[in-house]
Coordinates of C-alpha atoms and ligand atoms in Angstrom, one line a residue:
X1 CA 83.1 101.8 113.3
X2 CA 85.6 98.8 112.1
X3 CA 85.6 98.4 108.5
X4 CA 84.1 94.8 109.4
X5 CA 81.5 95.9 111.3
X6 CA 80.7 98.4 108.5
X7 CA 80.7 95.5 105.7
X8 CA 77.8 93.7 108.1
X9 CA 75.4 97.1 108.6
X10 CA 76.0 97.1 104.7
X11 CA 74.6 93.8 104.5
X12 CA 71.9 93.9 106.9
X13 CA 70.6 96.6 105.4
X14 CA 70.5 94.9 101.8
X15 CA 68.6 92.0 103.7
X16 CA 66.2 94.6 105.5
X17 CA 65.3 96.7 102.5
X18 CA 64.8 93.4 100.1
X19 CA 63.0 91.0 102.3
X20 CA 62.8 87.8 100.7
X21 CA 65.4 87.9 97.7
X22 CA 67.5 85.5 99.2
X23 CA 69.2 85.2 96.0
X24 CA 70.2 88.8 95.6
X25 CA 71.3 88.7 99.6
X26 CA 73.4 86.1 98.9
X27 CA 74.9 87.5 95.8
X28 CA 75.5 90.9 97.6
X29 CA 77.3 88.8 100.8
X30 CA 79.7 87.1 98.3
X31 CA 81.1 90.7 96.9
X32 CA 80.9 93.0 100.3
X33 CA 82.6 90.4 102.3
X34 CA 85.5 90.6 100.0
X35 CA 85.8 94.4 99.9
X36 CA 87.1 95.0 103.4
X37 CA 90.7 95.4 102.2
X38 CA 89.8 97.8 99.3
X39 CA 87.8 100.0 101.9
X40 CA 91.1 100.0 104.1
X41 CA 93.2 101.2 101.1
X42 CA 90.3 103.8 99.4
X43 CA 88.6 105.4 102.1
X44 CA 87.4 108.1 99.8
X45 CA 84.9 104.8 99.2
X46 CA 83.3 104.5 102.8
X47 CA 82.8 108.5 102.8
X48 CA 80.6 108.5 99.4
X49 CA 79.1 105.5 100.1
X50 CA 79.7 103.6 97.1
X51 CA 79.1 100.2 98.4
X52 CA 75.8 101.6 99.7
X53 CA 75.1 103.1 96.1
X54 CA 75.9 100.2 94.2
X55 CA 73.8 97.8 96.2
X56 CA 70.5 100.2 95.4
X57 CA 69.3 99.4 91.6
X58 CA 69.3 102.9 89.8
X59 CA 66.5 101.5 88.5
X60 CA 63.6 98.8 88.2
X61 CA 60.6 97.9 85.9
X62 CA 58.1 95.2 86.6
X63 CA 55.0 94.8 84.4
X64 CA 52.6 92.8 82.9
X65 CA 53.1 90.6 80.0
X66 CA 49.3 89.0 78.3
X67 CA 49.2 86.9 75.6
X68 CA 47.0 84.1 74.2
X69 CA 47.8 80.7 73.8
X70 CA 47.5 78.0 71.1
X71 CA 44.0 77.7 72.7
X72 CA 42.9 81.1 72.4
X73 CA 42.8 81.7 76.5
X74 CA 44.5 84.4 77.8
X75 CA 47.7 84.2 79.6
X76 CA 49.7 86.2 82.1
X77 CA 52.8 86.6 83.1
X78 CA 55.2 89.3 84.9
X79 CA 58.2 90.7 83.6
X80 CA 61.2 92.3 84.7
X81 CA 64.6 94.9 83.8
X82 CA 66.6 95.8 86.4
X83 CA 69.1 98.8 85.1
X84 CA 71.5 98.3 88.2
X85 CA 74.2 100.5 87.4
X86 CA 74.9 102.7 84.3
X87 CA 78.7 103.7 85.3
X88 CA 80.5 102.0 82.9
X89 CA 78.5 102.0 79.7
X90 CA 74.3 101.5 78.7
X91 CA 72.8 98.7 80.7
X92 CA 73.7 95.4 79.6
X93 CA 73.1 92.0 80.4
X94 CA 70.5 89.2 79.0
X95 CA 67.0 88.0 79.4
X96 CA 65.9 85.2 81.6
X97 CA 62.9 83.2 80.3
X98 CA 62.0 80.6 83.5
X99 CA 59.4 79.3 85.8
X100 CA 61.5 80.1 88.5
X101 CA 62.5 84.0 88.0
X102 CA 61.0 86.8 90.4
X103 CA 62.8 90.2 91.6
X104 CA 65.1 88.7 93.6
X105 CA 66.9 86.4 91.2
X106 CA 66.9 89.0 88.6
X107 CA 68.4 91.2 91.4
X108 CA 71.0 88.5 91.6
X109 CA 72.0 88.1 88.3
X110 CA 72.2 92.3 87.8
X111 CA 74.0 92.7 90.7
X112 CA 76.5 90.3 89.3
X113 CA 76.6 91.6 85.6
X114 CA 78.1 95.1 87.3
X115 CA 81.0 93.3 88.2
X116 CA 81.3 91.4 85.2
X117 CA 80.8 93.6 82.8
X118 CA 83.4 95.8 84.6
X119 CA 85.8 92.8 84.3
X120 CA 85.5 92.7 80.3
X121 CA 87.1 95.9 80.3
X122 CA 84.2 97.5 77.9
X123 CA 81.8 99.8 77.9
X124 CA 79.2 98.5 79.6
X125 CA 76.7 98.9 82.7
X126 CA 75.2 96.0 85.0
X127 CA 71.7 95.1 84.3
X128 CA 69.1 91.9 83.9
X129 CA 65.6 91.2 82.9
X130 CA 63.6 88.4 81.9
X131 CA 59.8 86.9 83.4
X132 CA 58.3 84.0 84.9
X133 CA 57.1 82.4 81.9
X134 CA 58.3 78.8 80.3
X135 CA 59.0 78.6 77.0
X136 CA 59.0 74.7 77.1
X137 CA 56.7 72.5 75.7
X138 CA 55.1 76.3 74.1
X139 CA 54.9 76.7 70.0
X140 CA 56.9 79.0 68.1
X141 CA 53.9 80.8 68.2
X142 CA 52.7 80.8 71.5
X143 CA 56.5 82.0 72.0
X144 CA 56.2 84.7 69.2
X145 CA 53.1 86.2 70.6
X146 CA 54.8 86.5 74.2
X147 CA 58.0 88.1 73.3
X148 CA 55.9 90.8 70.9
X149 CA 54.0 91.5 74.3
X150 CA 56.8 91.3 76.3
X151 CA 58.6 94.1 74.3
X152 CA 55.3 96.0 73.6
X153 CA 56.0 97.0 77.6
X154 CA 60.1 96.9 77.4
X155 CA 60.4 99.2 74.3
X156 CA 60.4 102.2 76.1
X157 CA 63.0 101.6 78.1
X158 CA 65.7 100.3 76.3
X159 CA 68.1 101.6 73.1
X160 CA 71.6 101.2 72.0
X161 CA 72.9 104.1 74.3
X162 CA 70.3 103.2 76.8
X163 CA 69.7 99.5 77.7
X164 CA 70.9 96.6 75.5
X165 CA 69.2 93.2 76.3
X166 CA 70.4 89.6 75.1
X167 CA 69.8 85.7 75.8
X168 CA 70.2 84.1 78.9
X169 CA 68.1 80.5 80.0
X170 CA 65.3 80.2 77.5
X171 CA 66.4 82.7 75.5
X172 CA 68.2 82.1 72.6
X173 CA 68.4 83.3 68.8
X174 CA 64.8 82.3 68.4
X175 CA 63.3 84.7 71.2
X176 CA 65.9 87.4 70.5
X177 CA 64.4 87.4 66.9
X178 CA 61.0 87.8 67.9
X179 CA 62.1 90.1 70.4
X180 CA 64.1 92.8 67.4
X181 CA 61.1 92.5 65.2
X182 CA 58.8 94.0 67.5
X183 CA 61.1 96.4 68.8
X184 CA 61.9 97.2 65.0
X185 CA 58.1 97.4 64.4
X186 CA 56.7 99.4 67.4
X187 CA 59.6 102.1 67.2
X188 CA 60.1 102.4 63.2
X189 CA 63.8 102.5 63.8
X190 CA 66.3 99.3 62.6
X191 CA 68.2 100.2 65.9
X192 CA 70.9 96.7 66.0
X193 CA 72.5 97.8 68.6
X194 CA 69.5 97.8 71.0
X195 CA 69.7 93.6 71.4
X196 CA 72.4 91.2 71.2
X197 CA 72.7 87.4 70.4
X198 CA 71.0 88.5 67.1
X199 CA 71.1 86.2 64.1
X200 CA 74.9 86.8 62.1
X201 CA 72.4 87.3 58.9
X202 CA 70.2 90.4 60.5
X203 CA 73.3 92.2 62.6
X204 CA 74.3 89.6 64.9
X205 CA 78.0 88.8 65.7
X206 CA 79.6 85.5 64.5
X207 CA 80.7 83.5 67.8
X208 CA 78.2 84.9 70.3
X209 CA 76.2 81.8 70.2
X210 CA 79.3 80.4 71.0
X211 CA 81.3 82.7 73.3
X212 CA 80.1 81.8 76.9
X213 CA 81.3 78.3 76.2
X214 CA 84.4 79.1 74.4
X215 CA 85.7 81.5 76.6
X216 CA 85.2 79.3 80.0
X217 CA 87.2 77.1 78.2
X218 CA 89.9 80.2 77.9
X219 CA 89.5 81.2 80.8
X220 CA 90.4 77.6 82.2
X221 CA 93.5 76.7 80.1
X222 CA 94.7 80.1 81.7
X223 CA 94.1 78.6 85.2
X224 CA 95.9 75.5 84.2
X225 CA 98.8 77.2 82.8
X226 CA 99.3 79.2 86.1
X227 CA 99.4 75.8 88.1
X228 CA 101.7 74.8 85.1
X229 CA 99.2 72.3 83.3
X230 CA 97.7 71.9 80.4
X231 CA 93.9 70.9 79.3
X232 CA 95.2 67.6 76.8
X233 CA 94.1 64.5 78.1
X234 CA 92.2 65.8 81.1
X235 CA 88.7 64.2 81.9
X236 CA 86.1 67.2 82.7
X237 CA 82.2 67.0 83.3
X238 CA 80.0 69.9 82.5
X239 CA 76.4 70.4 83.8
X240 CA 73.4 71.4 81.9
X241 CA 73.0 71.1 78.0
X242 CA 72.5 74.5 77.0
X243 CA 73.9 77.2 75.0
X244 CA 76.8 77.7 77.7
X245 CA 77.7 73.9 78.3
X246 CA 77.2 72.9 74.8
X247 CA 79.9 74.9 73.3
X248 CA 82.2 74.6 76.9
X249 CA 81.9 70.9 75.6
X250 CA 82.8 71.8 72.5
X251 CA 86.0 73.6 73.0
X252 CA 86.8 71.4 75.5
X253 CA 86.8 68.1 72.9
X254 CA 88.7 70.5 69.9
X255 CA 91.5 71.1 72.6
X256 CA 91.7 67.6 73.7
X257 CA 89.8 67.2 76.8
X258 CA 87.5 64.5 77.6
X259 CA 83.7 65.3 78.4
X260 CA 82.1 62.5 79.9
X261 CA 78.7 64.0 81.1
X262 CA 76.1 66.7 80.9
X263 CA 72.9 67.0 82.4
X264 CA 69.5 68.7 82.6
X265 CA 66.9 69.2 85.1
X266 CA 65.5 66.0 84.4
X267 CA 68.8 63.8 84.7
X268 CA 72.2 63.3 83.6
X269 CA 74.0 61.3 80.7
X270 CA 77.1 59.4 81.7
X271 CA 79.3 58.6 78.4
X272 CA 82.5 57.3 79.1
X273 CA 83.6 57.5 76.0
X274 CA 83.3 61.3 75.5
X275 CA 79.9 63.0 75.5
X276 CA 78.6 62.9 71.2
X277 CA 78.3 67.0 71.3
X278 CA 76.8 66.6 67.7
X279 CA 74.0 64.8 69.0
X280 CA 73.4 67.1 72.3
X281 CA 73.1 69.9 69.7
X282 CA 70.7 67.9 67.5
X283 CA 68.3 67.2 70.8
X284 CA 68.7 70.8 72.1
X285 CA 68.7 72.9 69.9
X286 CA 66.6 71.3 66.8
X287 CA 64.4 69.4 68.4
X288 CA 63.9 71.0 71.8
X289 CA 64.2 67.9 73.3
X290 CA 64.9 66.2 76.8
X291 CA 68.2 64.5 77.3
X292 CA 66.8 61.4 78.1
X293 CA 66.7 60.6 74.5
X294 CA 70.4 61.0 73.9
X295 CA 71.9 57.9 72.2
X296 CA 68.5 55.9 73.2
X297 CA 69.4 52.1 73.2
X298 CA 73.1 52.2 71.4
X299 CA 76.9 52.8 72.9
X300 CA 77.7 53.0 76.5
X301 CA 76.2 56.3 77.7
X302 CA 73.6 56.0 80.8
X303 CA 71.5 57.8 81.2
X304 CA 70.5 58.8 84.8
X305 CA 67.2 60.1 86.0
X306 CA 67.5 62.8 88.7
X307 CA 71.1 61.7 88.5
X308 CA 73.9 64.6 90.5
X309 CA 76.7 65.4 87.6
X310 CA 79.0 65.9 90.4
X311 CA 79.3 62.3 91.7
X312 CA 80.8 61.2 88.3
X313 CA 85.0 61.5 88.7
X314 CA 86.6 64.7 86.8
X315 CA 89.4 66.8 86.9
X316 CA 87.6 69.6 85.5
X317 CA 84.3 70.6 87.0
X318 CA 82.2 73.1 84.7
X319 CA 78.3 74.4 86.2
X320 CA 76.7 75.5 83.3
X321 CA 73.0 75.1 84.7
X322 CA 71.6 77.5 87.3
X323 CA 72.3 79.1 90.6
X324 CA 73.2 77.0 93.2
X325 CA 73.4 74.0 91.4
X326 CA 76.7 72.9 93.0
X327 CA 76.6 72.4 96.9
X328 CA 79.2 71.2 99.6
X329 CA 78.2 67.6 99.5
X330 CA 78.9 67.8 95.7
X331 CA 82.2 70.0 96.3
X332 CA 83.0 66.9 98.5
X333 CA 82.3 64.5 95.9
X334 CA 84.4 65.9 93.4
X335 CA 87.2 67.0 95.8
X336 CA 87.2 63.0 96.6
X337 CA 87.7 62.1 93.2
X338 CA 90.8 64.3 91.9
X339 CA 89.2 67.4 90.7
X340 CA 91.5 70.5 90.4
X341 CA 89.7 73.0 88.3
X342 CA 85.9 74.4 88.9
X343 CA 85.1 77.3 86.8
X344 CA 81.7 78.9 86.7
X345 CA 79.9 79.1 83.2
X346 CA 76.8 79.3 85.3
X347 CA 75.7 82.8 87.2
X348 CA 76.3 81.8 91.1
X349 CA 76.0 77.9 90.3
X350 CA 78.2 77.2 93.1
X351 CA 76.9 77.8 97.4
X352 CA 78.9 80.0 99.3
X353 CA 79.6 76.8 101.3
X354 CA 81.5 74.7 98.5
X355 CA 83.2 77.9 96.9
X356 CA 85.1 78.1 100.5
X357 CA 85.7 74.2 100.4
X358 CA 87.5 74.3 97.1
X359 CA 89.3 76.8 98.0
X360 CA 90.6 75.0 101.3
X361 CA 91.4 72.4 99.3
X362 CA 93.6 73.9 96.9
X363 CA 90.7 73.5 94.3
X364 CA 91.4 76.6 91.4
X365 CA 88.0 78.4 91.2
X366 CA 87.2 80.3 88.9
X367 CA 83.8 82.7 89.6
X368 CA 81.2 83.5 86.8
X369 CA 81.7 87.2 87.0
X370 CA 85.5 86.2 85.6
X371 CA 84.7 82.9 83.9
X372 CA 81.5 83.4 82.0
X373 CA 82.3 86.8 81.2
X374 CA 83.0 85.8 77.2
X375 CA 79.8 86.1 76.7
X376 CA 78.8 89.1 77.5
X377 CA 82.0 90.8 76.6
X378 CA 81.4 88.9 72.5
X379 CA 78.2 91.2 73.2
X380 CA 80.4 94.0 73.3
X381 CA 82.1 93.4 70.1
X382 CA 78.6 93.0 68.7
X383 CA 77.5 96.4 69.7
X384 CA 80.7 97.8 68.2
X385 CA 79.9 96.1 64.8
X386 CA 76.5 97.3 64.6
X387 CA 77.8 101.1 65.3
X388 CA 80.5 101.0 62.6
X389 CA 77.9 99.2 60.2
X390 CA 80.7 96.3 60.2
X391 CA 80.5 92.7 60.2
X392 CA 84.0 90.6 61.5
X393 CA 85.0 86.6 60.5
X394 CA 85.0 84.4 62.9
X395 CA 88.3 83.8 63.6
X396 CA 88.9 87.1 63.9
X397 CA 86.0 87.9 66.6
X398 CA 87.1 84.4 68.0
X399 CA 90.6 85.7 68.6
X400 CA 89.3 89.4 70.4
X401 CA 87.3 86.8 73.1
X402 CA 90.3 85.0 73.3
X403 CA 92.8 88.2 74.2
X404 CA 89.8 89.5 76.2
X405 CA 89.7 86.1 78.7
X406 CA 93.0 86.0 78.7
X407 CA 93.2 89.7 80.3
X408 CA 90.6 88.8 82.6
X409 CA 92.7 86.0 83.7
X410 CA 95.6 87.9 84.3
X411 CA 93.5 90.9 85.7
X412 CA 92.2 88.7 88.6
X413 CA 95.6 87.2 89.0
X414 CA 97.5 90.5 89.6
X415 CA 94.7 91.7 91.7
X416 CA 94.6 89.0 93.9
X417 CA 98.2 88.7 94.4
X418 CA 98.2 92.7 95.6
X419 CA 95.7 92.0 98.3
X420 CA 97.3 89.1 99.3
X421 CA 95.5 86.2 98.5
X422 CA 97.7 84.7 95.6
X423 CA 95.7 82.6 93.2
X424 CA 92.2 83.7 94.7
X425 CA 90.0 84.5 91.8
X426 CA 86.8 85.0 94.0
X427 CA 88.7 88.1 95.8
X428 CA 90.5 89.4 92.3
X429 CA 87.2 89.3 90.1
X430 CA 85.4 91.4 92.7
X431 CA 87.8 93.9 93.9
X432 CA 89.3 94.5 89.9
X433 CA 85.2 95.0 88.7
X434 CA 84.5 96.9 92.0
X435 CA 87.4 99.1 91.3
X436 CA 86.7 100.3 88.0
X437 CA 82.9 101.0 89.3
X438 CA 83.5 102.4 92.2
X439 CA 86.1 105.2 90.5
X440 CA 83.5 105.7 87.9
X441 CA 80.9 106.0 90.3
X442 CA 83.1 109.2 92.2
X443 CA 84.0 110.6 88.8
X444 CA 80.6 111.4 88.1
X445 CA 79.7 112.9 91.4
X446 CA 76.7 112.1 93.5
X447 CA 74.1 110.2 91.3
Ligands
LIG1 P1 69.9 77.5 78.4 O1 68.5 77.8 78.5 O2 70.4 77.4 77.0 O3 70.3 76.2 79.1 C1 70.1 76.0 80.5 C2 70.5 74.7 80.9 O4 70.5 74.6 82.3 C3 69.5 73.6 80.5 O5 70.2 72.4 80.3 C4 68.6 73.5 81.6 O6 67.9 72.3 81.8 C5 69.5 73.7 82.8 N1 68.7 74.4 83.9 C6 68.2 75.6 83.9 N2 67.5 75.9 85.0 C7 67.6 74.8 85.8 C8 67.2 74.5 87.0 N3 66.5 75.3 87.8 N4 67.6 73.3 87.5 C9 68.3 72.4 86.8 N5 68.8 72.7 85.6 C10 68.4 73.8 85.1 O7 70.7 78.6 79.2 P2 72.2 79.1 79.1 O8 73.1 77.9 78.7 O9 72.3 80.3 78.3 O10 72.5 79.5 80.6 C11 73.1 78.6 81.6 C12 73.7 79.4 82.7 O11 74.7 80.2 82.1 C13 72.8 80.4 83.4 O12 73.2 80.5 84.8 C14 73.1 81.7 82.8 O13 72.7 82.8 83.6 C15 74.5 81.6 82.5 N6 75.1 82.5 81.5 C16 74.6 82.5 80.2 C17 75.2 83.3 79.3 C18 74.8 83.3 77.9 O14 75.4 84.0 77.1 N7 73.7 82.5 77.5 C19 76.4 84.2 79.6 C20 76.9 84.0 80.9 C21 76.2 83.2 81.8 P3 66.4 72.1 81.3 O15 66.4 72.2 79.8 O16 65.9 70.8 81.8 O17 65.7 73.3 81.9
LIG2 O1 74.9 86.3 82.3 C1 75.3 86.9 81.2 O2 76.4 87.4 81.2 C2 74.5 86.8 80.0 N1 73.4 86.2 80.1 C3 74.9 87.5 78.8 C4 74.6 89.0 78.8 C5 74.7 89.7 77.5 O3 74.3 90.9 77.5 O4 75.3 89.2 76.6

């Protein structure tokens, strides 16, 4: 059998053993179909089947998460933790708090962690969890009681050498806190290790609230300087206002970059001007608010109901929402207007359709498993403090994510220039994160 033809049984096989998970099929598609070369050069891979292997979760939990609202009436929910792939280090990967989430886009996201985690260079496995419930519009308390039953269930699986949770949409400092208190409570151990994205005063790591954001924004100055550019005076837009995009915005301002929108799933705020990053914190992460309400009735900024971010002209084009956020009429759009950099601080924000037009077009594009990586790899470094009891500044933890993108970048660089596709992050993420899996994966035998 070609090598091609053996890529496609691969992936029929994915789609015929997980009907319905269209988001894990398309997340499997995206890595296999770049793998064809490695498989030419490693045949030792095609013999122990490690494509095959990696693509079957070692593991999967799904269970039932009750609770009682403000009312009194009972609740449920369904909750999830995929271990996908222990080669590399514990499980690891965050928490996914959204209407939206079933098995197949939590297959999705811990499919992609392998990779990315393998990227960051550190010791950790691929993994993903989260459940179908929405923390918007809930009280703190209505939120408390559903974390302590969501961990009530997830205890037993996780620990620091075992499975290591953290944030991802709708789950941020507050939930993680929730979240350590009832593991702390149920298992009588003060285990820090076992969660990241804690609070710097109980164990947490200065700049992981801030590391996705920060180190897109590395990872994309080290794009620029390989087309020989810099980000000063550059216009850029970013979509969603979350964790990820509020801090992308907020390295991209300090390093002289212009941000003139942001969005949510409501609409989008045009401000010419340069988005007020102060004031998008204030709404999101104070008040919990909607974006609508950003600088109500004073300065230029519009703001557009059920707006597309994409329409609005950019050099720099940064999804920081969801998957699939991003498709070929917007990749049109922004082509049209100038853009020359899209870099994922979203998990698959981008359809397989535009990723292949902005790459025709010369577009640089940089993948989530490369781009977004910072924050999980600053999730690292927080592990590492908690085992050696430590606690670092912040420049100096800000300076390790720095090294760490910049490695990435030039990890993907020199990977895709060996196979032969110069400047082609999308092939150099996967093939450099499937490589250090893959040889893992035959060091340890059949399992
Ligand atoms: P947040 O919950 O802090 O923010 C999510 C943002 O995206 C909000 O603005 C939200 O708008 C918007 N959004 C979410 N879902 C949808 C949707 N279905 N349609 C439109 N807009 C949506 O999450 P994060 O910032 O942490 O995560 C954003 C992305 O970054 C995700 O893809 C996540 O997987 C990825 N990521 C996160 C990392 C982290 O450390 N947090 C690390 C690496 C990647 P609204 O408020 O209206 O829902
Ligand atoms: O998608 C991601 O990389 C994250 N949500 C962060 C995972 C982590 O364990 O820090």
């Amino acid at each position: 059998m070609s090598i091609e033809a053996r890529v496609a049984t691969i992936i029929d096989q994915v789609i015929r053993r997980n009907p319905g998970e269209v988001e894990f099929h398309q997340a499997v598609r995206e890595v296999a179909e770049t793998l064809g070369p490695v498989l030419r050069k490693h045949p030792e891979f095609s013999h122990h089947k490690i494509i095959e292997r990696i693509c079957e979760p070692e593991r999967q939990v799904i269970f039932r998460v009750p609770w009682q609202d403000t009312h009194a009436e009972v609740q449920i929910n369904r909750g999830f933790r995929v271990g996908f792939n222990s080669a590399l280090g514990p499980y690891k990967g965050g928490l996914r708090f959204h209407p939206s989430v079933y098995l197949g886009v939590i297959k999705f996201l811990a499919f992609e962690q392998i990779f990315k985690n393998a990227i960051t260079g550190m010791p950790i496995g691929g993994a993903k969890g989260g459940s179908d419930f929405d923390p918007k519009g809930k009280t703190d308390g209505e939120v408390m009681r559903f974390c302590q039953s969501f961990m009530t269930e997830l205890y037993r699986h996780l620990g620091e050498h075992t499975d290591v949770p953290a944030g991802d949409i709708g789950v941020g400092a507050r939930e993680i806190g929730y979240l350590f208190g009832q593991y702390k409570r149920i298992t009588n151990r003060y285990e820090s290790g076992v969660l990241t994205g804690k609070s710097p005063e109980w164990g947490g790591a200065l700049v992981r609230k801030e590391s996705t954001g920060y180190g897109l924004i590395f990872f994309v100055e080290e794009m620029l300087k390989a087309r020989g550019q810099t980000l000063e005076g550059k216009t850029a837009v970013v979509s969603g206002s979350g964790n990820v995009a509020i801090y992308a915005m907020e390295k991209l301002q300090a390093l002289g970059v212009r941000v003139v929108a942001c969005s949510d799933s409501n609409g989008v705020v045009h401000d010419p001007q340069g988005i007020d990053v102060e004031a998008v914190k204030r709404i999101k992460e104070v008040e919990r608010g909607r974006l609508e309400s950003y600088g109500r009735g004073s300065g230029k900024a519009k703001y557009i109901a059920q707006g597309c971010v994409w329409d609005i002209p950019c050099q720099i084009a940064l999804p920081c929402a969801t998957q699939n956020e991003l498709d070929e009429r917007a990749a049109r759009a922004l082509v049209g207007n100038g853009c020359i950099v899209v870099a994922e601080g979203a998990n698959m924000p981008t359809t397989p359709e535009a990723t292949h037009l902005f790459i025709d077009a010369g577009v640089a594009f940089g993948p989530g498993k490369a781009a977004n990586a910072g924050g999980v790899a600053t999730s690292a470094l927080e592990m590492q403090q908690n085992a050696s009891r430590d606690a670092w500044t912040f420049e100096f933890t800000e300076n390790r994510l720095r090294e760490i993108m910049r490695k990435i970048h030039a990890d993907c660089y020199a990977v895709a220039d060996e196979y032969g596709k110069p400047g082609n992050y999308v092939i150099g993420a996967n093939i450099a994160g499937f490589l250090r899996v893959a040889r893992a994966m035959l060091a340890f035998g059949l399992v």
